[in-house]
PDB file of C-alpha atoms in Angstrom:
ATOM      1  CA  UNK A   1    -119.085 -68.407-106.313  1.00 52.00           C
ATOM      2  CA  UNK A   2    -121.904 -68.684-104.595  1.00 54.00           C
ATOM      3  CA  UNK A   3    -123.429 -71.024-108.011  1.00 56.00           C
ATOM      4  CA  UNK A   4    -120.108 -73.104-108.054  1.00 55.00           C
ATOM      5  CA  UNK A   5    -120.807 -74.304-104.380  1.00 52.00           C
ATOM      6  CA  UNK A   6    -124.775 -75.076-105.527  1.00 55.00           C
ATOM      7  CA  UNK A   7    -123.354 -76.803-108.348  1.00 56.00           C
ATOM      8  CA  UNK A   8    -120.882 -78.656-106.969  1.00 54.00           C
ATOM      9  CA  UNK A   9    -123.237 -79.612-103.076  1.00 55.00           C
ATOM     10  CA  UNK A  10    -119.619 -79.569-101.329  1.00 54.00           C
ATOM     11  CA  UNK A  11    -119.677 -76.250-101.221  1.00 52.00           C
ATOM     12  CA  UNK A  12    -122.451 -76.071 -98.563  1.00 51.00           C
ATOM     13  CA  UNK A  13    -120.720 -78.039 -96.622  1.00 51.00           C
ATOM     14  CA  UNK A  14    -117.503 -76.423 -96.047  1.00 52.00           C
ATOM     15  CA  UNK A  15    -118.384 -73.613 -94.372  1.00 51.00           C
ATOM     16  CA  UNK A  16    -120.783 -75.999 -91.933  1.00 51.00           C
ATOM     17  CA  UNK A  17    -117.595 -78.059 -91.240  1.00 52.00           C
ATOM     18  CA  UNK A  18    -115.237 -75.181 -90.560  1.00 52.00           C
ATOM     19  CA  UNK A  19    -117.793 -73.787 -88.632  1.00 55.00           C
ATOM     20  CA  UNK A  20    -117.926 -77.258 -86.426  1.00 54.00           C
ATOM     21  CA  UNK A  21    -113.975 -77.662 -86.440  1.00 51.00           C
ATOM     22  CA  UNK A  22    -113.878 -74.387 -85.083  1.00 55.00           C
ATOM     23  CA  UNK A  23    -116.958 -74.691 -82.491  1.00 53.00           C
ATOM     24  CA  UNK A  24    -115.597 -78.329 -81.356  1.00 55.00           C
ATOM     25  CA  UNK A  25    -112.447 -76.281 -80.743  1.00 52.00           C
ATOM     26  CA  UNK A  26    -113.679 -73.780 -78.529  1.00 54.00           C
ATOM     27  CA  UNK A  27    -115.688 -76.399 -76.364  1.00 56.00           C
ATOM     28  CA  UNK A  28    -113.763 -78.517 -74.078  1.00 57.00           C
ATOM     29  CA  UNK A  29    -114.436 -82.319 -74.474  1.00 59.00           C
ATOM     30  CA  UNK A  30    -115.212 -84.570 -71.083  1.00 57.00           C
ATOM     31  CA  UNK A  31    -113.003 -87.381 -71.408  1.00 60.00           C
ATOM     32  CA  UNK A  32    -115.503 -90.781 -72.263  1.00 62.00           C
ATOM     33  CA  UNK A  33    -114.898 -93.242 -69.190  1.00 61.00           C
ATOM     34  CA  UNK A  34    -112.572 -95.871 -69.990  1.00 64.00           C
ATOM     35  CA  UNK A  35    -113.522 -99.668 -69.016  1.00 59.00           C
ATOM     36  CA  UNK A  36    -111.248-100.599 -66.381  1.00 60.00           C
ATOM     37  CA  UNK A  37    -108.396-102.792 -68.448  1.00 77.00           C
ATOM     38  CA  UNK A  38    -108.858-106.261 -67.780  1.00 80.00           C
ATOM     39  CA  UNK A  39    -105.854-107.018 -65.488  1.00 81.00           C
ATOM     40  CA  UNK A  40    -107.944-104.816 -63.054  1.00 83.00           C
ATOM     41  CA  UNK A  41    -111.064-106.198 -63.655  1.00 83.00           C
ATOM     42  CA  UNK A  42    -109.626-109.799 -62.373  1.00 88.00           C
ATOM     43  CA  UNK A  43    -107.523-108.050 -59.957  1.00 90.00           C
ATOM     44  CA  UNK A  44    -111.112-106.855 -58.273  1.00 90.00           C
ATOM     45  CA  UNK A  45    -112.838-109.655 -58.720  1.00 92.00           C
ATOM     46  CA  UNK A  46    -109.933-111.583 -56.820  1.00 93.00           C
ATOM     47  CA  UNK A  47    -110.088-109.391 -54.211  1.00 94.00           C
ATOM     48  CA  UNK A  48    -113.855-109.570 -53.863  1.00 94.00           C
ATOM     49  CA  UNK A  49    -113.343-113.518 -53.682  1.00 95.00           C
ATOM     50  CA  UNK A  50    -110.463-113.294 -51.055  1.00 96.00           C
ATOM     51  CA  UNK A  51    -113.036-111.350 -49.091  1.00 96.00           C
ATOM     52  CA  UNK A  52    -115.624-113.362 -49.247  1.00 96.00           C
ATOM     53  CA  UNK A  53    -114.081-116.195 -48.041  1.00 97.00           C
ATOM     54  CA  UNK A  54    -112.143-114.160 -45.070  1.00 97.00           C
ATOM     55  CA  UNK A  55    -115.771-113.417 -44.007  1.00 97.00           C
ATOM     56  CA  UNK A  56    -116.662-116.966 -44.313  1.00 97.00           C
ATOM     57  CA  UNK A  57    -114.071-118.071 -41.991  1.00 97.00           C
ATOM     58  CA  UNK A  58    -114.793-115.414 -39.477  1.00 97.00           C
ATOM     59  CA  UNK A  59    -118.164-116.307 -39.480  1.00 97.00           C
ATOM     60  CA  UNK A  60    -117.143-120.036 -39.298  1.00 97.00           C
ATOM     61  CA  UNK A  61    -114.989-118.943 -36.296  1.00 97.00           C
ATOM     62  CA  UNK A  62    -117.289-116.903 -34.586  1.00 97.00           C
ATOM     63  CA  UNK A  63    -120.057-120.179 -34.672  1.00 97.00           C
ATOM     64  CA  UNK A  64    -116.886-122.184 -32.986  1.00 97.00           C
ATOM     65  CA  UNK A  65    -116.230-119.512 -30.039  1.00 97.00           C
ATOM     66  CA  UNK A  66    -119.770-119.675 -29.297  1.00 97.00           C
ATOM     67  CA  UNK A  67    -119.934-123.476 -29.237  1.00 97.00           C
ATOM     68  CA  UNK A  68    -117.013-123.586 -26.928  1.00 96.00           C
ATOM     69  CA  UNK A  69    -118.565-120.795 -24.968  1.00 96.00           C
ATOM     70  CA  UNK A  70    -121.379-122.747 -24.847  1.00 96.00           C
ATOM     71  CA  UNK A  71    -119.917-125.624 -23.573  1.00 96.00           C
ATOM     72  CA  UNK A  72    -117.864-123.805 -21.143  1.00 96.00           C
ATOM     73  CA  UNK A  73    -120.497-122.434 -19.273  1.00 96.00           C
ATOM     74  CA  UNK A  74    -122.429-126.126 -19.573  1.00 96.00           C
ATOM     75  CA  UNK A  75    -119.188-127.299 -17.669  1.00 96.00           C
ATOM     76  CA  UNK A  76    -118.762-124.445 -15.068  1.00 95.00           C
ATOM     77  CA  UNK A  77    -122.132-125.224 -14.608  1.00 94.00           C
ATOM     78  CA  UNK A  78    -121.827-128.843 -14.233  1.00 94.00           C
ATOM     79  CA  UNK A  79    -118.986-127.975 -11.702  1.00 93.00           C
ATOM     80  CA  UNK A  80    -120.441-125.685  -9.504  1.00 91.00           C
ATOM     81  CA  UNK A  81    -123.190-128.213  -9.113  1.00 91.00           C
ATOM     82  CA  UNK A  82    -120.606-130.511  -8.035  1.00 91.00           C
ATOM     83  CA  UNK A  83    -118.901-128.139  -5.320  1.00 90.00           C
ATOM     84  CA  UNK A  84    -122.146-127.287  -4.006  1.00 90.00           C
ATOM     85  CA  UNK A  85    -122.989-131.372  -3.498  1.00 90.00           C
ATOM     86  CA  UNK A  86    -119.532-132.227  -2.348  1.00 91.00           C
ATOM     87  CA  UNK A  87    -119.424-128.981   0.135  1.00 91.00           C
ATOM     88  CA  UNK A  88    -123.332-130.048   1.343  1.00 91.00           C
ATOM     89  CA  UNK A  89    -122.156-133.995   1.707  1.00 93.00           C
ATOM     90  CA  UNK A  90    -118.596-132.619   3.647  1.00 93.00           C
ATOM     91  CA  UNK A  91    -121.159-130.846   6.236  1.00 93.00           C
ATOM     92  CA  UNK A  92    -123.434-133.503   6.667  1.00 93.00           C
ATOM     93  CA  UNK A  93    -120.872-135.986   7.520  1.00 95.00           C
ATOM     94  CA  UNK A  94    -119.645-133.655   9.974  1.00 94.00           C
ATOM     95  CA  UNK A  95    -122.996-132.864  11.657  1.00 94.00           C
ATOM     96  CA  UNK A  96    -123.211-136.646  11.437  1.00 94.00           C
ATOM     97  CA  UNK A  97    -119.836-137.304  12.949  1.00 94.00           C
ATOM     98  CA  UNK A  98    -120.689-134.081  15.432  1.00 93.00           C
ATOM     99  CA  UNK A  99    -124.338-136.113  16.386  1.00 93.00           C
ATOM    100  CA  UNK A 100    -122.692-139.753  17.078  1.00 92.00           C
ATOM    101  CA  UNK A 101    -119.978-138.086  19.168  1.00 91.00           C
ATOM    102  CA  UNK A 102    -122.635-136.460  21.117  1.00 90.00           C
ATOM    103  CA  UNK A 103    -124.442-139.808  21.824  1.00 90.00           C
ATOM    104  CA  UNK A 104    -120.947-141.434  22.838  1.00 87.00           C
ATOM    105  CA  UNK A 105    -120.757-138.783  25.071  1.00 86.00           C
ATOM    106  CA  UNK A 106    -124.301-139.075  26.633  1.00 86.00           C
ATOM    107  CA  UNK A 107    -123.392-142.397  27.228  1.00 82.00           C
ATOM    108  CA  UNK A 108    -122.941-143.510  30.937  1.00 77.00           C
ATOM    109  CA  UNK A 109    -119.745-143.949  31.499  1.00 81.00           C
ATOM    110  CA  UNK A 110    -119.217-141.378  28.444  1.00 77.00           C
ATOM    111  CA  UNK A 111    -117.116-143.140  25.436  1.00 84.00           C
ATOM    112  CA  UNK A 112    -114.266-141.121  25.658  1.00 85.00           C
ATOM    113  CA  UNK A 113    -112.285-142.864  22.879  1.00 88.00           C
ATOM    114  CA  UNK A 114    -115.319-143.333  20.718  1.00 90.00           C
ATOM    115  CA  UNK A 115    -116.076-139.001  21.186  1.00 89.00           C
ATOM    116  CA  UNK A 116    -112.654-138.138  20.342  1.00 90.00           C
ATOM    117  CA  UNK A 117    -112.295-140.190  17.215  1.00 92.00           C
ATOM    118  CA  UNK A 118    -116.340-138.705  16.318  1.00 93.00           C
ATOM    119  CA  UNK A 119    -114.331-135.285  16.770  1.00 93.00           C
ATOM    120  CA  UNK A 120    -111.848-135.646  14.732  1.00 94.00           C
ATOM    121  CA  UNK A 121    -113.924-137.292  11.846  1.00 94.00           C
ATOM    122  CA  UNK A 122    -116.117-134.149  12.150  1.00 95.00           C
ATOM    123  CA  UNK A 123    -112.801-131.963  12.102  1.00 94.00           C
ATOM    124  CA  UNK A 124    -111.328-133.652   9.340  1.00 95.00           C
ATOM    125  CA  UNK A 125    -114.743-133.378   7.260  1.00 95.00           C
ATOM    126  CA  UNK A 126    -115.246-129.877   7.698  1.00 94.00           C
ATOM    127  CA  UNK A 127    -111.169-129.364   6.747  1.00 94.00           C
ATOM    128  CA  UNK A 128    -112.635-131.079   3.526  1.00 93.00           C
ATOM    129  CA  UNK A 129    -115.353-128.771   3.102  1.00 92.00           C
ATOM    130  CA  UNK A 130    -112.754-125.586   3.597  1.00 92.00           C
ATOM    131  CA  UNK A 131    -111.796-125.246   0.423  1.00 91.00           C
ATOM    132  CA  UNK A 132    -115.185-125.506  -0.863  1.00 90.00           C
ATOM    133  CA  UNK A 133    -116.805-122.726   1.352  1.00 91.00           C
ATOM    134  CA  UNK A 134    -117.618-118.966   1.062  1.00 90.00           C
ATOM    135  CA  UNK A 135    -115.226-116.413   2.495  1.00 91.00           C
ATOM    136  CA  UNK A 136    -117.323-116.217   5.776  1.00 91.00           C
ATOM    137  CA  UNK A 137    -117.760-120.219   5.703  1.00 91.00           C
ATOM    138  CA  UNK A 138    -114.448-120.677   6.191  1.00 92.00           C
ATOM    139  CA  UNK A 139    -113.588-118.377   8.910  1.00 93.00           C
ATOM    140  CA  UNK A 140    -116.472-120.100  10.531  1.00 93.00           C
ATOM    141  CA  UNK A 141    -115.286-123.890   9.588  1.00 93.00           C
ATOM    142  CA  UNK A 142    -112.036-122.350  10.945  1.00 93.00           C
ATOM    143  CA  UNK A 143    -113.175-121.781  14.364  1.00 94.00           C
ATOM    144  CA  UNK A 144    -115.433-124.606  14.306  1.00 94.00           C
ATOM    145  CA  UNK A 145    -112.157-126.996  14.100  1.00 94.00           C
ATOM    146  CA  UNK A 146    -110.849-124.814  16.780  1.00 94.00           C
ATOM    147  CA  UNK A 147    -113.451-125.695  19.280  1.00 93.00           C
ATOM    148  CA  UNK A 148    -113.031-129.070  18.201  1.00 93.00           C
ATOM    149  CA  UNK A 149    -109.351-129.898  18.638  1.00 92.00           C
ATOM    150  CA  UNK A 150    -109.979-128.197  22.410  1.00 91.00           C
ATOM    151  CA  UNK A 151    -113.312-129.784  23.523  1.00 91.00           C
ATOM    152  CA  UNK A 152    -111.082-133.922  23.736  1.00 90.00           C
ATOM    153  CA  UNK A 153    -109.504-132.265  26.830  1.00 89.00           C
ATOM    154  CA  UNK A 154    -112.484-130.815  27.902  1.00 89.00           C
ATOM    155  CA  UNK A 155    -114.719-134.553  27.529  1.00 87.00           C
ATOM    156  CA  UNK A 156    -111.976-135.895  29.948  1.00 86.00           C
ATOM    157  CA  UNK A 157    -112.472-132.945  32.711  1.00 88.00           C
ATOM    158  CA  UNK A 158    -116.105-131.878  32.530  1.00 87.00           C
ATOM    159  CA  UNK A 159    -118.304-134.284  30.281  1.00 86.00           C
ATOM    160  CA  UNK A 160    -121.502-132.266  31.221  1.00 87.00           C
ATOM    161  CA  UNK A 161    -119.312-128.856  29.896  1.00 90.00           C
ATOM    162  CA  UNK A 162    -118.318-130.867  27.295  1.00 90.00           C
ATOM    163  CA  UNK A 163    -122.062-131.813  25.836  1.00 90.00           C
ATOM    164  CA  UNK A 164    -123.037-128.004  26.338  1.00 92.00           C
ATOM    165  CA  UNK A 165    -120.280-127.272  23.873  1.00 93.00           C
ATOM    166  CA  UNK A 166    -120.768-129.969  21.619  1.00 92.00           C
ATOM    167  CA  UNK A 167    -124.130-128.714  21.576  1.00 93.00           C
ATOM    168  CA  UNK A 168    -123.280-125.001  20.664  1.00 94.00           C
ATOM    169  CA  UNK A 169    -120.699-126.719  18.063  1.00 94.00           C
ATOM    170  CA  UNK A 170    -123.900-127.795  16.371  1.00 94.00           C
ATOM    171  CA  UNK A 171    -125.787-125.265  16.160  1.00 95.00           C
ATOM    172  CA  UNK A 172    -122.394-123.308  14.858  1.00 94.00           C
ATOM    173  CA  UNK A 173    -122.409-126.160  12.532  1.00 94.00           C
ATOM    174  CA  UNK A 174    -126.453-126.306  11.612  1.00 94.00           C
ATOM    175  CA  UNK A 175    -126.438-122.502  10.701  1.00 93.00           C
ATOM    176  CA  UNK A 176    -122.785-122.773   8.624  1.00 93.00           C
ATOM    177  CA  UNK A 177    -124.897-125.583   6.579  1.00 92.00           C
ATOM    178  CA  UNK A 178    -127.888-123.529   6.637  1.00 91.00           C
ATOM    179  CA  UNK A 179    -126.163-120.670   5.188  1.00 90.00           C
ATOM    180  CA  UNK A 180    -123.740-122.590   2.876  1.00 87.00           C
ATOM    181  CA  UNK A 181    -126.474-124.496   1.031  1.00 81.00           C
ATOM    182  CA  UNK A 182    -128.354-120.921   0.219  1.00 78.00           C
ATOM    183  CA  UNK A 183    -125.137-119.368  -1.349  1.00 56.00           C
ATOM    184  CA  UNK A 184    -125.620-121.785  -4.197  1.00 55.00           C
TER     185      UNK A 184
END
């Protein structure tokens, strides 16, 4: 037998392939990886694209929120710069008011008229300013109108009483300024 299988070349061969059947039986084959099938493939790559442009947007947004932000806090800016003029002009015109009702009243006889309607201009100015002023500037402003609507009646009885006050009134009034024009 042995000379048929020399003879015939096949016969080598046989017993090598039986001998791999039987070996690729006994070992257990790892599955090749597949290529993903093509509806997937696009599917990804879609995906991957929709992403893409989400992120562009966001980033697109993000440069918007900070240009509004930016010119937000330009115009916060801009307005606190305003209130802290407008608050400094209110007080000046009532220290100015406050200093031309003082000269009416030095006047001899004093300018009774002329010192009330000073007053009230320097009330009504620092009622302007109110709204504008810290906490603790408007509990001052406050009292400063106080002492203002009461010191008419006192220009008519005492006009020497009535300069000493006016005087205290503006130093009240210096040191509200004073004060007001730091807390920028």
């Amino acid at each position: 037998m042995e000379e048929e299988r020399e003879k015939n070349g096949r016969g080598q061969q046989e017993p090598y392939e039986k001998e791999g059947a039987e070996a690729m039986a006994h070992e257990t084959i790892a599955p090749q990886p597949t290529a993903p099938s093509r509806p997937f493939a696009v599917l990804s790559w879609v995906l991957f694209a929709i992403s893409v442009i989400i992120a562009l947007a966001l980033v697109v947004q993000l440069v918007r929120v900070r240009q509004v932000t930016t010119e937000l806090s330009n115009r916060v800016a801009q307005l606190e710069s305003a209130v802290f003029s407008a608050r400094k002009v209110f007080l000046e015109r009532a220290a100015a008011e406050l200093g031309y009702a003082s000269v009416d009243l030095q006047a001899d006889p004093p300018k009774r008229y002329q010192v009330a309607f000073r007053l009230d201009e320097a009330s009504r100015w620092l009622r302007d300013a109110e709204p504008l002023l810290s906490d603790s500037g408007r509990t001052q402003a406050q009292s400063l109108q106080q002492a203002l609507r009461q010191l008419p009646a006192l220009v008519e009885q005492d006009p020497v009483s009535a300069r000493q006050e006016l005087a205290k009134i503006q130093d009240a009034l210096e040191r509200l300024m004073s004060s007001e024009t730091r807390a920028k």
